[in-house]
mmCIF file of C-alpha atoms in Angstrom:
data_model
loop_
_atom_site.group_PDB
_atom_site.id
_atom_site.type_symbol
_atom_site.label_atom_id
_atom_site.label_comp_id
_atom_site.label_asym_id
_atom_site.label_seq_id
_atom_site.Cartn_x
_atom_site.Cartn_y
_atom_site.Cartn_z
ATOM 1 C CA ASP A 15 -12.685 -0.735 9.689
ATOM 2 C CA ILE A 16 -11.137 2.726 9.612
ATOM 3 C CA VAL A 17 -12.568 4.664 6.664
ATOM 4 C CA MET A 18 -10.237 7.071 4.879
ATOM 5 C CA THR A 19 -11.723 9.956 2.903
ATOM 6 C CA GLN A 20 -9.682 12.151 0.581
ATOM 7 C CA THR A 21 -10.511 15.527 -0.897
ATOM 8 C CA PRO A 22 -10.447 16.671 -3.568
ATOM 9 C CA LEU A 23 -10.630 13.682 -5.882
ATOM 10 C CA SER A 24 -9.200 15.717 -8.738
ATOM 11 C CA LEU A 25 -6.704 18.549 -8.462
ATOM 12 C CA PRO A 26 -5.483 20.539 -11.469
ATOM 13 C CA VAL A 27 -2.364 22.537 -10.642
ATOM 14 C CA THR A 28 -0.133 24.903 -12.580
ATOM 15 C CA PRO A 29 3.614 24.110 -12.369
ATOM 16 C CA GLY A 30 5.278 26.212 -9.705
ATOM 17 C CA GLU A 31 2.071 26.590 -7.714
ATOM 18 C CA PRO A 32 1.433 24.858 -4.370
ATOM 19 C CA ALA A 33 -0.959 21.944 -3.925
ATOM 20 C CA SER A 34 -2.706 20.479 -0.942
ATOM 21 C CA ILE A 35 -4.546 17.175 -0.498
ATOM 22 C CA SER A 36 -6.686 16.421 2.508
ATOM 23 C CA CYS A 37 -7.290 13.039 4.114
ATOM 24 C CA ARG A 38 -9.673 12.333 6.953
ATOM 25 C CA SER A 39 -9.972 9.137 8.995
ATOM 26 C CA SER A 40 -13.114 7.837 10.696
ATOM 27 C CA GLN A 41 -11.190 7.412 13.944
ATOM 28 C CA SER A 42 -7.988 8.703 15.456
ATOM 29 C CA LEU A 43 -4.765 7.348 13.953
ATOM 30 C CA VAL A 44 -2.740 8.150 17.068
ATOM 31 C CA SER A 45 -1.251 5.071 18.663
ATOM 32 C CA ARG A 46 -2.073 4.672 22.346
ATOM 33 C CA THR A 47 1.177 2.748 22.697
ATOM 34 C CA ASP A 48 3.693 5.292 21.453
ATOM 35 C CA GLY A 49 1.732 8.417 20.505
ATOM 36 C CA SER A 50 2.773 8.211 16.848
ATOM 37 C CA THR A 51 0.313 8.799 14.025
ATOM 38 C CA TYR A 52 0.287 5.943 11.537
ATOM 39 C CA LEU A 53 -0.685 7.719 8.367
ATOM 40 C CA ASP A 54 1.319 7.278 5.172
ATOM 41 C CA TRP A 55 1.125 8.892 1.733
ATOM 42 C CA TYR A 56 1.802 7.234 -1.598
ATOM 43 C CA VAL A 57 1.861 8.438 -5.171
ATOM 44 C CA GLN A 58 1.114 6.250 -8.150
ATOM 45 C CA LYS A 59 2.424 7.678 -11.382
ATOM 46 C CA PRO A 60 0.894 6.548 -14.671
ATOM 47 C CA GLY A 61 1.732 2.937 -15.425
ATOM 48 C CA GLN A 62 3.782 2.512 -12.252
ATOM 49 C CA SER A 63 3.511 0.854 -8.870
ATOM 50 C CA PRO A 64 2.776 3.071 -5.866
ATOM 51 C CA GLN A 65 5.753 4.850 -4.310
ATOM 52 C CA LEU A 66 6.025 5.879 -0.687
ATOM 53 C CA LEU A 67 6.236 9.630 -0.104
ATOM 54 C CA ILE A 68 5.546 10.180 3.590
ATOM 55 C CA TYR A 69 5.382 7.724 6.475
ATOM 56 C CA THR A 70 4.121 8.058 10.021
ATOM 57 C CA LEU A 71 2.446 11.398 9.355
ATOM 58 C CA SER A 72 5.410 13.562 8.486
ATOM 59 C CA TYR A 73 8.596 11.624 7.760
ATOM 60 C CA ARG A 74 9.741 11.926 4.159
ATOM 61 C CA ALA A 75 10.774 8.661 2.580
ATOM 62 C CA SER A 76 14.226 8.248 1.121
ATOM 63 C CA ALA A 77 14.898 10.369 -1.991
ATOM 64 C CA VAL A 78 11.587 12.235 -1.725
ATOM 65 C CA PRO A 79 12.095 15.947 -2.517
ATOM 66 C CA ASP A 80 11.616 18.368 0.361
ATOM 67 C CA ARG A 81 8.818 20.143 -1.501
ATOM 68 C CA PHE A 82 6.608 17.308 -0.175
ATOM 69 C CA SER A 83 5.437 17.522 3.422
ATOM 70 C CA GLY A 84 2.897 15.747 5.566
ATOM 71 C CA SER A 85 1.071 17.153 8.544
ATOM 72 C CA GLY A 86 -2.057 16.851 10.611
ATOM 73 C CA SER A 87 -3.317 15.291 13.783
ATOM 74 C CA ASP A 88 -5.839 12.847 15.151
ATOM 75 C CA THR A 89 -8.210 12.406 12.192
ATOM 76 C CA ASP A 90 -7.288 15.215 9.782
ATOM 77 C CA PHE A 91 -4.227 15.102 7.592
ATOM 78 C CA THR A 92 -2.689 17.056 4.746
ATOM 79 C CA LEU A 93 -0.137 16.390 2.069
ATOM 80 C CA LYS A 94 1.400 19.571 0.713
ATOM 81 C CA ILE A 95 3.527 20.158 -2.322
ATOM 82 C CA SER A 96 5.184 23.558 -2.039
ATOM 83 C CA ARG A 97 5.829 23.983 -5.762
ATOM 84 C CA VAL A 98 4.353 21.456 -8.147
ATOM 85 C CA GLU A 99 6.504 20.110 -10.936
ATOM 86 C CA ALA A 100 5.396 18.273 -14.066
ATOM 87 C CA GLU A 101 6.793 14.991 -12.699
ATOM 88 C CA ASP A 102 4.387 15.171 -9.745
ATOM 89 C CA ALA A 103 1.406 14.162 -11.893
ATOM 90 C CA GLY A 104 -0.268 11.023 -10.611
ATOM 91 C CA VAL A 105 -2.743 9.680 -8.089
ATOM 92 C CA TYR A 106 -2.018 10.318 -4.423
ATOM 93 C CA TYR A 107 -3.275 7.979 -1.713
ATOM 94 C CA CYS A 108 -3.347 8.229 2.040
ATOM 95 C CA MET A 109 -3.173 4.961 3.960
ATOM 96 C CA GLN A 110 -3.601 4.146 7.633
ATOM 97 C CA ARG A 111 -1.640 1.333 9.225
ATOM 98 C CA LEU A 112 -2.604 1.929 12.830
ATOM 99 C CA ASP A 113 -5.014 -0.948 12.790
ATOM 100 C CA TYR A 114 -5.980 -3.915 10.663
ATOM 101 C CA PRO A 115 -7.377 -3.962 8.101
ATOM 102 C CA ILE A 116 -5.019 -1.451 6.580
ATOM 103 C CA THR A 117 -7.141 0.984 4.565
ATOM 104 C CA PHE A 118 -6.644 3.582 1.848
ATOM 105 C CA GLY A 119 -8.343 6.739 0.727
ATOM 106 C CA GLN A 120 -10.000 6.818 -2.687
ATOM 107 C CA GLY A 121 -7.081 8.643 -4.247
ATOM 108 C CA THR A 122 -6.601 12.188 -5.519
ATOM 109 C CA ARG A 123 -5.627 12.676 -9.141
ATOM 110 C CA LEU A 124 -3.161 15.529 -9.477
ATOM 111 C CA GLU A 125 -3.197 16.919 -12.990
ATOM 112 C CA ILE A 126 -0.677 19.367 -14.357
ATOM 113 C CA LYS A 127 -2.301 22.242 -16.215
ATOM 114 C CA GLN B 26 18.905 -3.848 -3.359
ATOM 115 C CA ILE B 27 15.426 -5.095 -2.568
ATOM 116 C CA THR B 28 13.265 -6.370 -5.417
ATOM 117 C CA LEU B 29 9.966 -8.195 -5.581
ATOM 118 C CA LYS B 30 8.220 -9.729 -8.562
ATOM 119 C CA GLU B 31 4.778 -11.236 -8.854
ATOM 120 C CA SER B 32 4.024 -14.198 -11.106
ATOM 121 C CA GLY B 33 0.972 -16.270 -11.852
ATOM 122 C CA PRO B 34 -1.947 -16.655 -14.225
ATOM 123 C CA THR B 35 -3.211 -13.667 -16.132
ATOM 124 C CA VAL B 36 -6.690 -15.029 -16.825
ATOM 125 C CA LEU B 37 -8.970 -17.178 -14.685
ATOM 126 C CA LYS B 38 -12.540 -18.337 -14.978
ATOM 127 C CA PRO B 39 -15.061 -17.681 -12.187
ATOM 128 C CA THR B 40 -14.834 -20.181 -9.298
ATOM 129 C CA GLN B 41 -11.234 -21.047 -10.116
ATOM 130 C CA THR B 42 -8.414 -20.651 -7.591
ATOM 131 C CA LEU B 43 -5.765 -17.959 -7.947
ATOM 132 C CA THR B 44 -2.204 -18.761 -6.933
ATOM 133 C CA LEU B 45 0.218 -15.859 -7.118
ATOM 134 C CA THR B 46 3.895 -16.109 -6.235
ATOM 135 C CA CYS B 47 6.007 -13.228 -5.008
ATOM 136 C CA SER B 48 9.710 -13.871 -5.584
ATOM 137 C CA PHE B 49 11.940 -11.493 -3.708
ATOM 138 C CA SER B 50 15.598 -10.698 -3.166
ATOM 139 C CA GLY B 51 17.661 -8.383 -1.015
ATOM 140 C CA PHE B 52 16.175 -9.403 2.325
ATOM 141 C CA SER B 53 15.349 -12.448 4.386
ATOM 142 C CA LEU B 54 11.870 -13.256 5.620
ATOM 143 C CA ARG B 55 13.004 -14.829 8.865
ATOM 144 C CA SER B 56 12.653 -12.003 11.351
ATOM 145 C CA SER B 57 9.368 -11.284 13.073
ATOM 146 C CA GLU B 58 9.803 -7.630 12.187
ATOM 147 C CA VAL B 59 10.024 -8.166 8.427
ATOM 148 C CA GLY B 60 6.864 -8.668 6.435
ATOM 149 C CA VAL B 61 5.559 -9.160 2.918
ATOM 150 C CA GLY B 62 2.076 -8.022 2.065
ATOM 151 C CA TRP B 63 -0.319 -8.361 -0.836
ATOM 152 C CA PHE B 64 -2.345 -5.467 -2.150
ATOM 153 C CA ARG B 65 -4.585 -5.165 -5.193
ATOM 154 C CA GLN B 66 -6.032 -2.491 -7.416
ATOM 155 C CA PRO B 67 -9.047 -3.050 -9.687
ATOM 156 C CA PRO B 68 -8.723 -1.219 -13.008
ATOM 157 C CA GLY B 69 -9.205 2.507 -12.461
ATOM 158 C CA LYS B 70 -9.891 2.084 -8.747
ATOM 159 C CA ALA B 71 -8.154 2.576 -5.435
ATOM 160 C CA LEU B 72 -5.602 0.392 -3.708
ATOM 161 C CA GLU B 73 -6.755 -2.305 -1.309
ATOM 162 C CA TRP B 74 -4.739 -4.235 1.262
ATOM 163 C CA LEU B 75 -5.340 -7.979 1.327
ATOM 164 C CA THR B 76 -2.930 -9.775 3.633
ATOM 165 C CA LEU B 77 0.471 -9.722 5.330
ATOM 166 C CA ILE B 78 2.880 -12.370 6.546
ATOM 167 C CA TYR B 79 5.738 -11.858 8.987
ATOM 168 C CA GLY B 80 9.010 -13.687 9.213
ATOM 169 C CA ASP B 81 7.827 -15.536 12.309
ATOM 170 C CA ASP B 82 4.865 -16.809 10.242
ATOM 171 C CA GLY B 83 2.377 -14.448 11.852
ATOM 172 C CA ARG B 84 -0.386 -13.490 9.419
ATOM 173 C CA ARG B 85 -3.046 -10.877 8.974
ATOM 174 C CA TYR B 86 -5.976 -10.908 6.560
ATOM 175 C CA SER B 87 -8.450 -8.388 5.297
ATOM 176 C CA PRO B 88 -12.096 -9.261 5.978
ATOM 177 C CA SER B 89 -12.670 -8.637 2.261
ATOM 178 C CA LEU B 90 -10.984 -11.948 1.463
ATOM 179 C CA ARG B 91 -13.738 -13.581 3.549
ATOM 180 C CA SER B 92 -11.682 -16.674 4.362
ATOM 181 C CA ARG B 93 -11.020 -17.275 0.649
ATOM 182 C CA GLY B 94 -7.414 -16.216 0.912
ATOM 183 C CA THR B 95 -4.287 -17.784 2.326
ATOM 184 C CA ILE B 96 -0.751 -16.408 2.505
ATOM 185 C CA THR B 97 2.266 -18.635 2.969
ATOM 186 C CA LYS B 98 6.019 -18.276 2.716
ATOM 187 C CA ASP B 99 8.916 -20.415 1.586
ATOM 188 C CA THR B 100 11.917 -18.886 3.290
ATOM 189 C CA SER B 101 14.455 -21.135 1.556
ATOM 190 C CA ARG B 102 13.194 -20.054 -1.874
ATOM 191 C CA ASN B 103 12.571 -16.409 -0.923
ATOM 192 C CA GLN B 104 8.947 -16.624 -1.987
ATOM 193 C CA VAL B 105 5.556 -15.672 -0.644
ATOM 194 C CA VAL B 106 2.428 -17.217 -2.105
ATOM 195 C CA LEU B 107 -1.106 -15.813 -2.152
ATOM 196 C CA THR B 108 -3.955 -18.229 -2.775
ATOM 197 C CA VAL B 109 -7.507 -17.038 -3.322
ATOM 198 C CA THR B 110 -10.283 -19.547 -3.907
ATOM 199 C CA ASN B 111 -13.587 -19.098 -5.720
ATOM 200 C CA MET B 112 -12.426 -16.169 -7.828
ATOM 201 C CA ASP B 113 -15.072 -13.774 -9.122
ATOM 202 C CA PRO B 114 -15.006 -11.116 -11.859
ATOM 203 C CA LYS B 115 -14.920 -8.540 -9.023
ATOM 204 C CA ASP B 116 -11.484 -9.908 -8.126
ATOM 205 C CA THR B 117 -10.103 -8.637 -11.436
ATOM 206 C CA ALA B 118 -7.210 -6.424 -10.420
ATOM 207 C CA THR B 119 -3.500 -5.790 -10.472
ATOM 208 C CA TYR B 120 -2.020 -7.651 -7.527
ATOM 209 C CA TYR B 121 1.094 -6.258 -5.830
ATOM 210 C CA CYS B 122 3.438 -7.813 -3.323
ATOM 211 C CA VAL B 123 5.134 -5.332 -1.032
ATOM 212 C CA TYR B 124 8.040 -5.399 1.413
ATOM 213 C CA ARG B 125 7.251 -4.216 4.938
ATOM 214 C CA ARG B 126 10.545 -3.090 6.392
ATOM 215 C CA PRO B 127 11.660 -3.785 9.948
ATOM 216 C CA GLY B 128 12.546 -0.862 12.161
ATOM 217 C CA SER B 129 13.455 0.152 15.648
ATOM 218 C CA GLY B 130 9.763 0.801 16.182
ATOM 219 C CA TRP B 131 6.459 0.851 14.364
ATOM 220 C CA ILE B 132 7.323 4.360 13.166
ATOM 221 C CA GLN B 133 9.709 2.856 10.640
ATOM 222 C CA ARG B 134 7.801 -0.346 9.852
ATOM 223 C CA TYR B 135 6.234 0.921 6.678
ATOM 224 C CA PHE B 136 5.633 -0.616 3.252
ATOM 225 C CA GLN B 137 8.731 0.399 1.379
ATOM 226 C CA HIS B 138 9.180 -1.567 -1.841
ATOM 227 C CA TRP B 139 6.462 -2.642 -4.251
ATOM 228 C CA GLY B 140 6.616 -5.219 -6.982
ATOM 229 C CA GLN B 141 5.690 -4.255 -10.515
ATOM 230 C CA GLY B 142 2.259 -5.829 -10.134
ATOM 231 C CA ALA B 143 0.472 -8.664 -11.911
ATOM 232 C CA LEU B 144 -2.836 -8.112 -13.687
ATOM 233 C CA VAL B 145 -5.294 -10.934 -13.097
ATOM 234 C CA THR B 146 -8.510 -10.977 -15.096
ATOM 235 C CA VAL B 147 -11.445 -13.149 -14.063
ATOM 236 C CA SER B 148 -13.848 -13.772 -16.891
ATOM 237 C CA SER B 149 -15.973 -16.571 -18.235
#
């Protein structure tokens, strides 16, 4: 199985400040078939189901604000929020879907100071 | 508009069988490119993928189900059913069904819409 490791596990951020979450995979997430990187990011806000933020490394999902961006390569990935807003509080997960079983990181709790 | 909703028992005793139904609308589960998956989340813990079924009846399972789980679909009723035998307290979790969208390539075949989740507690 591909192991996903996120850091930090907890991230307090002041509104208006940037935030960055790291995700590392135990093997490359680059597809040998098409060269795409199958790494997605989700956020789970309190009491809600997970919502897709970023798919295939860097594509923003529909209606996701452009302050969210995904980047990285091979085994190291980053989710960045350029300016955190109060509504961004929640737990952020990276997920790989390159190979089965699909696996998630442990989650990073973003807390608004 | 795509919606999914999970239904089933909220409490089970150890060794009992869980049967969860995902009722969906807004898409058809007939194409090989469309899928519905099940995920779960133990209280306070991370998300875990369990299984996925495609419109052509192809299926994938997580090793963590250890042959206890089965996913099936009823296309005429727009439902997907997850069955897990020999339930254990460690299986206590919120179970989600999720729509895996089709796309022109795997780039766009991501998990797009999640149900609200169903909390299942396993306790004697």
